[in-house]
Coordinates of N, CA, C and O in Angstrom, one line a residue:
X251 N 0.8 -1.1 -0.1 CA -0.1 0.0 0.1 C 0.9 1.2 0.1 O 1.8 1.3 0.8
X252 N 0.5 2.2 -0.8 CA 1.4 3.3 -0.8 C 1.4 4.1 0.4 O 0.2 4.3 1.0
X253 N 2.5 4.6 1.1 CA 2.5 5.2 2.4 C 1.8 6.5 2.4 O 1.3 6.9 3.5
X254 N 1.7 7.4 1.5 CA 1.1 8.6 1.4 C -0.5 8.6 1.3 O -1.1 9.5 1.4
X255 N -1.1 7.4 1.0 CA -2.5 7.2 0.8 C -3.3 6.7 2.1 O -2.8 5.9 2.7
X256 N -4.4 7.1 2.4 CA -5.1 6.5 3.6 C -5.3 5.1 3.4 O -5.6 4.7 2.4
X257 N -5.4 4.4 4.3 CA -5.9 3.0 4.3 C -6.6 2.7 5.6 O -6.4 3.1 6.6
X258 N -7.8 2.0 5.2 CA -8.7 1.5 6.2 C -8.7 -0.1 6.1 O -8.8 -0.6 5.1
X259 N -8.4 -0.7 7.1 CA -8.5 -2.1 7.3 C -9.2 -2.6 8.5 O -8.9 -2.2 9.5
X260 N -10.2 -3.4 8.3 CA -11.1 -4.0 9.4 C -10.7 -5.4 9.5 O -10.9 -6.2 8.5
X261 N -10.2 -5.8 10.5 CA -9.6 -7.3 10.7 C -10.6 -7.8 11.9 O -10.5 -7.4 13.1
X262 N -11.3 -8.8 11.5 CA -12.2 -9.3 12.7 C -11.6 -11.0 13.0 O -11.6 -11.7 11.9
X263 N -11.3 -11.0 14.0 CA -11.0 -12.4 14.5 C -11.9 -13.2 15.0 O -12.7 -12.9 15.7
X264 N -12.2 -14.4 14.2 CA -13.4 -15.2 14.9 C -13.0 -16.6 15.8 O -13.6 -17.1 16.1
X265 N -11.6 -16.7 15.7 CA -11.0 -18.0 16.5 C -11.5 -17.9 17.9 O -11.6 -18.9 18.5
X266 N -11.6 -16.8 18.6 CA -12.0 -17.0 20.0 C -13.6 -17.1 20.1 O -14.2 -16.5 21.1
X267 N -14.4 -17.4 19.2 CA -15.9 -17.4 19.1 C -16.3 -18.9 19.0 O -15.5 -19.8 18.2
X268 N -17.4 -19.2 19.5 CA -17.9 -20.6 19.3 C -18.4 -20.8 17.8 O -18.7 -19.8 17.2
X269 N -18.0 -21.9 17.0 CA -17.6 -23.1 17.8 C -16.1 -23.1 17.9 O -15.3 -22.7 17.0
X270 N -15.5 -23.4 19.0 CA -13.9 -23.5 19.2 C -13.4 -24.6 18.4 O -13.7 -25.9 18.7
X271 N -12.4 -24.3 17.8 CA -11.7 -25.3 17.0 C -10.5 -25.8 18.0 O -10.2 -25.2 18.9
X272 N -10.1 -27.1 17.7 CA -8.9 -27.5 18.4 C -7.8 -26.6 18.0 O -7.3 -26.6 16.9
X273 N -7.1 -26.2 19.1 CA -5.8 -25.4 18.8 C -4.7 -26.4 18.3 O -4.6 -27.5 18.7
X274 N -3.8 -25.9 17.7 CA -2.6 -26.8 17.1 C -1.8 -27.0 18.4 O -1.6 -26.3 19.3
X275 N -1.1 -28.1 18.4 CA -0.3 -28.6 19.2 C 0.7 -27.7 19.8 O 1.2 -27.6 20.9
X276 N 1.2 -27.0 18.7 CA 2.3 -26.1 19.1 C 1.9 -24.9 20.0 O 2.6 -24.4 20.8
X277 N 0.7 -24.5 19.9 CA -0.1 -23.4 20.8 C -0.3 -24.1 22.1 O 0.1 -23.5 23.2
X278 N -0.7 -25.2 22.1 CA -1.2 -26.0 23.5 C 0.1 -26.2 24.2 O 0.0 -26.1 25.5
X279 N 1.2 -26.4 23.5 CA 2.6 -26.7 24.5 C 2.9 -25.4 25.1 O 3.5 -25.4 26.3
X280 N 2.5 -24.3 24.6 CA 2.8 -22.9 25.4 C 1.9 -22.8 26.7 O 2.2 -21.9 27.5
X281 N 0.9 -23.6 26.8 CA 0.0 -23.4 27.7 C 0.4 -24.5 29.0 O 0.7 -25.6 28.8
X282 N 0.0 -24.0 30.2 CA 0.3 -24.9 31.6 C -0.4 -26.2 31.3 O -1.6 -26.0 30.8
X283 N 0.1 -27.3 31.8 CA -0.8 -28.6 31.8 C -2.1 -28.4 32.5 O -2.1 -27.5 33.5
X284 N -3.1 -29.0 32.0 CA -4.6 -28.9 32.6 C -4.9 -30.1 33.5 O -4.4 -31.1 33.2
X285 N -5.7 -29.9 34.3 CA -6.3 -31.1 35.2 C -7.0 -32.0 34.2 O -7.3 -31.7 32.9
X286 N -7.2 -33.3 34.5 CA -7.8 -34.1 33.5 C -9.3 -34.2 33.3 O -10.1 -35.1 33.0
X287 N -9.9 -32.8 33.8 CA -11.3 -32.7 33.5 C -11.6 -32.2 32.1 O -10.7 -31.6 31.6
X288 N -12.8 -32.4 31.5 CA -13.2 -31.8 30.4 C -13.1 -30.3 30.4 O -12.6 -29.7 29.5
X289 N -13.7 -29.6 31.4 CA -13.6 -28.2 31.5 C -12.2 -27.7 31.3 O -12.0 -26.6 30.7
X290 N -11.3 -28.3 32.2 CA -9.9 -27.8 32.3 C -9.3 -28.0 30.9 O -8.6 -27.1 30.4
X291 N -9.5 -29.0 30.2 CA -8.9 -29.3 28.8 C -9.5 -28.1 27.9 O -8.7 -27.7 27.0
X292 N -10.8 -27.9 28.1 CA -11.4 -26.8 27.3 C -10.9 -25.5 27.4 O -10.7 -24.8 26.3
X293 N -10.6 -25.0 28.8 CA -10.1 -23.8 29.0 C -8.8 -23.7 28.4 O -8.3 -22.7 28.0
X294 N -7.8 -24.9 28.6 CA -6.4 -24.8 28.1 C -6.5 -24.6 26.6 O -5.7 -23.8 26.1
X295 N -7.5 -25.2 25.8 CA -7.5 -25.1 24.2 C -8.0 -23.5 24.1 O -7.4 -22.9 23.1
X296 N -9.0 -23.0 24.9 CA -9.5 -21.6 24.6 C -8.3 -20.6 24.9 O -8.1 -19.7 24.1
X297 N -7.5 -20.8 25.9 CA -6.3 -20.0 26.2 C -5.4 -20.0 25.0 O -4.8 -18.9 24.8
X298 N -5.1 -21.2 24.5 CA -4.1 -21.3 23.4 C -4.7 -20.5 22.2 O -4.1 -19.9 21.4
X299 N -6.1 -20.7 21.9 CA -6.7 -19.8 20.8 C -6.5 -18.4 20.9 O -6.1 -17.7 20.0
X300 N -6.7 -17.9 22.3 CA -6.6 -16.5 22.5 C -5.1 -16.1 22.3 O -4.8 -15.1 21.8
X301 N -4.3 -17.0 22.8 CA -2.9 -16.8 22.5 C -2.4 -16.6 21.0 O -1.7 -15.7 20.6
X302 N -3.3 -17.3 20.3 CA -3.0 -17.3 18.7 C -3.5 -15.9 18.2 O -2.8 -15.3 17.3
X303 N -4.6 -15.5 18.7 CA -5.2 -14.2 18.3 C -4.0 -13.0 18.8 O -3.8 -12.2 18.0
X304 N -3.4 -13.2 19.8 CA -2.4 -12.3 20.4 C -1.2 -12.3 19.4 O -0.8 -11.3 19.0
X305 N -0.7 -13.5 18.9 CA 0.4 -13.7 18.0 C -0.1 -13.0 16.6 O 0.8 -12.3 16.1
X306 N -1.3 -13.1 16.3 CA -1.9 -12.5 15.0 C -1.6 -10.8 15.0 O -1.3 -10.2 14.3
X307 N -2.0 -10.4 16.2 CA -2.0 -9.0 16.5 C -0.5 -8.6 16.3 O -0.3 -7.5 15.8
X308 N 0.4 -9.3 17.0 CA 1.7 -9.0 16.9 C 2.3 -8.9 15.5 O 3.1 -8.1 15.1
X309 N 1.6 -10.0 14.8 CA 2.1 -10.1 13.3 C 1.6 -8.7 12.4 O 2.5 -8.2 11.7
X310 N 0.6 -8.4 12.9 CA 0.0 -7.1 12.1 C 0.7 -5.9 12.5 O 1.1 -5.1 11.6
X311 N 1.1 -5.7 13.7 CA 1.9 -4.6 14.2 C 3.4 -4.8 13.4 O 3.8 -3.8 12.9
X312 N 3.8 -6.0 13.3 CA 5.2 -6.0 12.8 C 5.2 -5.7 11.1 O 6.0 -5.0 10.9
X313 N 4.1 -6.1 10.6 CA 4.0 -5.6 9.0 C 3.7 -4.2 9.1 O 4.3 -3.7 8.1
X314 N 3.0 -3.5 10.0 CA 2.9 -2.1 9.8 C 4.2 -1.4 10.0 O 4.6 -0.5 9.4
X315 N 5.1 -2.0 11.0 CA 6.2 -1.4 11.4 C 7.2 -1.7 10.1 O 8.0 -0.7 9.8
X316 N 7.2 -2.9 9.6 CA 8.2 -3.2 8.5 C 7.9 -2.3 7.3 O 8.8 -1.9 6.6
X317 N 6.7 -1.7 6.9 CA 6.2 -1.0 5.9 C 6.3 0.4 6.3 O 5.8 1.2 5.4
X318 N 6.7 0.9 7.4 CA 6.8 2.3 7.8 C 5.3 2.9 8.0 O 5.2 4.0 8.0
X319 N 4.4 2.1 8.3 CA 3.0 2.5 8.6 C 2.6 2.7 10.1 O 1.6 3.3 10.3
X320 N 3.2 2.1 10.9 CA 2.7 1.9 12.4 C 2.7 3.3 13.0 O 1.7 3.3 13.6
X321 N 3.7 4.0 12.8 CA 3.7 5.5 13.5 C 2.7 6.5 12.8 O 2.6 7.6 13.4
X322 N 2.0 6.0 11.8 CA 0.9 6.9 11.2 C -0.4 6.0 11.2 O -1.0 6.2 10.2
X323 N -0.6 5.1 12.0 CA -1.8 4.3 12.1 C -2.4 4.4 13.4 O -1.9 4.4 14.4
X324 N -3.8 4.5 13.2 CA -4.7 4.5 14.5 C -5.1 3.0 14.5 O -5.6 2.4 13.6
X325 N -4.7 2.3 15.6 CA -5.1 0.9 15.6 C -6.0 0.7 17.0 O -5.4 1.0 18.0
X326 N -7.0 0.2 16.6 CA -8.0 0.1 17.8 C -8.4 -1.5 17.9 O -8.9 -2.2 17.0
X327 N -8.0 -2.2 19.0 CA -8.3 -3.6 19.2 C -9.5 -3.5 20.3 O -9.5 -2.8 21.2
X328 N -10.6 -4.1 20.0 CA -11.7 -4.3 20.8 C -12.5 -5.7 20.8 O -12.3 -6.2 19.8
X329 N -13.0 -6.0 21.9 CA -13.9 -7.0 22.1 C -15.3 -6.8 22.2 O -15.6 -5.6 22.5
X330 N -16.2 -7.6 21.8 CA -17.6 -7.3 21.9 C -18.3 -7.6 23.2 O -19.3 -7.1 23.5
X331 N -17.7 -8.5 24.1 CA -18.4 -8.7 25.3 C -17.4 -9.8 26.0 O -16.2 -10.1 25.5
X332 N -17.7 -9.9 27.2 CA -16.9 -10.7 28.1 C -17.0 -12.3 27.7 O -17.9 -12.6 26.7
X333 N -16.1 -13.0 28.4 CA -16.1 -14.4 27.7 C -17.4 -15.3 28.2 O -18.0 -14.9 29.0
X334 N -17.6 -16.3 27.2 CA -18.6 -17.3 27.5 C -18.4 -18.2 28.6 O -17.4 -18.8 28.5
X335 N -19.2 -18.2 29.6 CA -18.9 -19.2 30.7 C -19.5 -20.4 30.5 O -20.3 -20.7 29.8
X336 N -18.7 -21.3 31.3 CA -19.2 -22.8 31.2 C -20.5 -22.8 32.0 O -20.8 -22.0 32.8
X337 N -21.3 -23.9 31.6 CA -22.5 -24.0 32.4 C -22.1 -24.5 33.7 O -21.3 -25.2 34.0
X338 N -23.0 -24.0 34.9 CA -22.9 -24.4 36.1 C -22.9 -25.9 36.3 O -22.1 -26.5 37.3
X339 N -23.9 -26.6 35.6 CA -24.1 -28.0 35.6 C -23.3 -28.7 34.5 O -23.6 -28.5 33.3
X340 N -22.1 -29.0 34.8 CA -21.3 -29.9 33.8 C -21.6 -31.3 33.6 O -20.9 -32.0 33.0
X341 N -22.8 -31.8 34.0 CA -23.1 -33.1 34.0 C -23.3 -33.8 32.5 O -23.0 -35.0 32.2
X342 N -23.7 -32.9 31.6 CA -23.8 -33.2 30.2 C -22.5 -33.3 29.4 O -22.3 -33.8 28.3
X343 N -21.4 -32.3 29.8 CA -20.2 -32.3 29.3 C -19.4 -33.4 29.3 O -19.2 -33.9 30.2
X344 N -19.1 -33.9 28.0 CA -18.2 -34.9 27.8 C -19.1 -36.4 27.7 O -18.5 -37.3 27.2
X345 N -20.3 -36.2 27.9 CA -21.2 -37.5 27.9 C -21.2 -37.6 26.3 O -21.6 -36.8 25.5
X346 N -21.1 -38.9 25.9 CA -21.1 -39.4 24.7 C -20.3 -38.5 23.6 O -20.6 -38.2 22.4
X347 N -19.3 -38.2 24.3 CA -18.2 -37.3 23.5 C -18.7 -35.9 23.1 O -17.7 -35.3 22.4
X348 N -19.6 -35.5 23.5 CA -20.2 -34.1 23.2 C -19.3 -33.1 24.3 O -19.4 -33.1 25.6
X349 N -18.4 -32.2 23.8 CA -17.6 -31.2 24.5 C -17.9 -29.9 23.7 O -17.0 -28.9 24.0
X350 N -19.0 -29.7 23.1 CA -19.4 -28.5 22.4 C -19.9 -27.5 23.4 O -20.1 -27.9 24.4
X351 N -20.1 -26.2 23.2 CA -21.0 -25.2 23.9 C -22.2 -25.6 24.2 O -22.8 -25.3 25.2
X352 N -22.9 -26.4 23.4 CA -24.1 -26.9 23.6 C -24.3 -27.9 24.7 O -25.2 -27.8 25.6
X353 N -23.2 -28.7 25.1 CA -23.2 -29.4 26.2 C -22.5 -29.0 27.4 O -23.0 -29.3 28.5
X354 N -21.6 -28.1 27.2 CA -20.6 -27.7 28.3 C -20.8 -26.3 28.5 O -20.4 -25.9 29.5
X355 N -21.2 -25.3 27.6 CA -21.1 -23.9 27.8 C -19.9 -23.4 27.2 O -19.3 -24.2 26.5
X356 N -19.5 -22.3 27.6 CA -18.3 -21.7 27.2 C -17.1 -22.2 27.8 O -17.1 -23.0 28.8
X357 N -15.9 -21.6 27.5 CA -14.6 -22.0 28.3 C -14.1 -20.9 28.8 O -12.8 -20.7 29.2
X358 N -14.8 -19.6 28.9 CA -14.2 -18.3 29.4 C -14.2 -18.1 31.0 O -15.0 -18.9 31.7
X359 N -13.5 -17.2 31.4 CA -13.6 -16.9 32.8 C -13.4 -15.3 32.8 O -12.5 -14.9 32.2
X360 N -14.3 -14.6 33.5 CA -14.1 -13.2 33.7 C -13.8 -12.7 35.1 O -14.0 -11.6 35.4
X361 N -13.4 -13.6 35.8 CA -12.9 -13.3 37.2 C -11.9 -12.0 37.2 O -11.3 -12.1 36.3
X362 N -12.1 -11.2 38.2 CA -13.0 -11.2 39.2 C -14.3 -10.6 39.0 O -15.1 -10.5 40.0
X363 N -14.8 -10.3 37.8 CA -16.0 -9.9 37.6 C -17.1 -10.9 37.6 O -16.9 -12.1 37.2
X364 N -18.3 -10.5 37.9 CA -19.3 -11.5 37.9 C -20.0 -11.5 36.5 O -20.2 -10.5 35.8
X365 N -20.4 -12.8 36.1 CA -21.3 -12.9 34.9 C -20.3 -13.0 33.7 O -19.1 -13.1 33.8
X366 N -20.9 -13.1 32.5 CA -20.2 -13.3 31.3 C -21.0 -13.0 30.1 O -22.3 -12.3 30.2
X367 N -20.7 -13.4 28.9 CA -21.5 -13.2 27.6 C -22.8 -13.6 27.9 O -23.1 -14.7 28.6
X368 N -23.8 -12.9 27.3 CA -25.3 -13.1 27.5 C -25.6 -12.5 28.7 O -26.8 -12.9 29.0
X369 N -25.0 -11.9 29.6 CA -25.4 -11.3 30.8 C -25.1 -9.9 30.8 O -24.3 -9.2 30.0
X370 N -25.8 -9.2 31.7 CA -25.6 -7.7 32.0 C -24.9 -7.4 33.1 O -24.6 -6.4 33.3
X371 N -24.2 -8.3 33.7 CA -23.2 -8.2 34.7 C -21.9 -7.6 34.1 O -21.7 -7.9 32.9
X372 N -21.1 -7.1 34.9 CA -19.8 -6.5 34.4 C -19.0 -7.5 33.7 O -18.3 -7.2 32.6
X373 N -19.0 -8.8 34.0 CA -18.2 -9.8 33.3 C -18.9 -9.9 31.9 O -18.0 -10.6 31.0
X374 N -19.9 -9.7 31.6 CA -20.5 -9.7 30.1 C -20.5 -8.4 29.4 O -20.3 -8.5 28.2
X375 N -20.4 -7.3 29.9 CA -20.3 -6.1 29.2 C -19.1 -5.3 29.2 O -18.8 -4.5 28.3
X376 N -18.1 -5.8 30.1 CA -16.8 -5.2 29.9 C -15.9 -6.0 29.3 O -16.0 -7.3 29.4
X377 N -15.1 -5.5 28.6 CA -14.1 -6.3 27.7 C -12.9 -5.6 27.6 O -12.7 -4.4 27.6
X378 N -11.9 -6.3 27.0 CA -10.6 -5.5 26.8 C -10.7 -4.7 25.6 O -11.3 -5.1 24.7
X379 N -9.8 -3.7 25.6 CA -9.7 -2.9 24.5 C -8.5 -2.1 24.5 O -8.0 -1.6 25.7
X380 N -8.0 -1.7 23.3 CA -6.9 -0.6 23.6 C -6.7 0.2 22.2 O -7.2 -0.5 21.0
X381 N -6.0 1.3 22.4 CA -6.1 2.1 21.0 C -4.4 2.5 21.0 O -3.9 3.0 22.0
X382 N -3.8 2.3 19.8 CA -2.4 2.8 19.5 C -2.7 4.0 18.7 O -3.5 3.9 17.6
X383 N -2.2 5.1 18.9 CA -2.4 6.3 18.0 C -0.9 7.0 17.8 O -0.2 6.9 18.7
X384 N -0.7 7.7 16.7 CA 0.5 8.3 16.5 C 1.0 9.2 17.7 O 0.0 9.8 18.2
X385 N 2.1 9.5 18.0 CA 2.5 10.1 19.1 C 3.1 11.4 18.6 O 3.9 11.3 17.5
X386 N 3.0 12.6 19.3 CA 2.2 12.6 20.3 C 0.7 13.0 19.9 O 0.5 13.7 19.1
X387 N -0.2 12.4 20.8 CA -1.7 12.7 20.5 C -2.0 13.9 21.1 O -1.5 14.2 22.2
X388 N -2.8 14.7 20.4 CA -3.1 16.0 21.1 C -4.0 15.7 22.3 O -4.7 14.6 22.4
X389 N -3.9 16.7 23.3 CA -4.5 16.4 24.6 C -6.0 16.4 24.6 O -6.7 15.5 25.2
X390 N -6.7 16.9 23.4 CA -8.0 16.8 23.3 C -8.6 15.3 22.9 O -9.7 15.0 22.9
X391 N -7.6 14.7 22.5 CA -8.0 13.2 21.9 C -7.9 12.2 23.2 O -8.1 11.0 23.1
X392 N -7.4 12.6 24.5 CA -7.4 11.6 25.4 C -8.7 11.4 26.1 O -9.5 12.2 26.3
X393 N -9.0 10.1 26.6 CA -10.3 9.7 27.0 C -10.0 9.0 28.3 O -9.2 8.0 28.3
X394 N -10.6 9.5 29.3 CA -10.3 8.9 30.5 C -11.6 8.2 31.3 O -11.8 7.9 32.3
X395 N -12.7 8.2 30.5 CA -13.8 7.6 30.8 C -14.0 6.2 30.3 O -13.4 5.8 29.4
X396 N -15.1 5.6 30.7 CA -15.5 4.1 30.0 C -16.0 4.5 28.6 O -16.5 5.6 28.2
X397 N -15.6 3.5 27.8 CA -16.0 3.7 26.4 C -16.7 2.4 25.9 O -16.3 1.2 26.5
X398 N -17.5 2.4 25.1 CA -18.2 1.2 24.6 C -17.9 1.0 23.2 O -17.8 2.0 22.3
X399 N -18.0 -0.1 22.5 CA -17.6 -0.3 21.0 C -18.7 0.6 20.1 O -18.4 0.9 19.1
X400 N -19.8 0.8 20.7 CA -20.8 1.6 19.9 C -20.6 3.1 20.1 O -21.3 3.8 19.5
X401 N -19.5 3.5 20.8 CA -19.3 5.0 21.0 C -18.7 5.6 19.8 O -18.7 6.7 19.8
X402 N -18.2 5.0 19.0 CA -17.5 5.4 17.8 C -18.4 6.1 16.9 O -19.4 5.8 16.4

């Protein structure tokens, strides 16, 4: 892309959304060993998937830097909601080989916040976000309050 021309790129990562795929062994090796429960194994897999998303963001930043675009780029990373929680009753999870969210619920944890995806508790409506902007950013562009993805 020519450096002098504006660029808009929307990159949507779907790997941390249901249905969760099996993470590659190379990513699982980076995660601590899990207890032999279905839920612990699912959380370990989910953590590896989120780690892969983090790696992809690093690759994106590296490409922007390599091509001299990073210091003139507004980069906004945002999530849509808190993590999907496992069902409180795990009795169906793993039965007849069912380890999907239909049987087990999600694999997320929003601790210390209460709730998760599909709830109005803080664990469901708060999520991680960051913005990288060219420096120095004008003081009028600083934001010290809560922001929502729909604030834009």
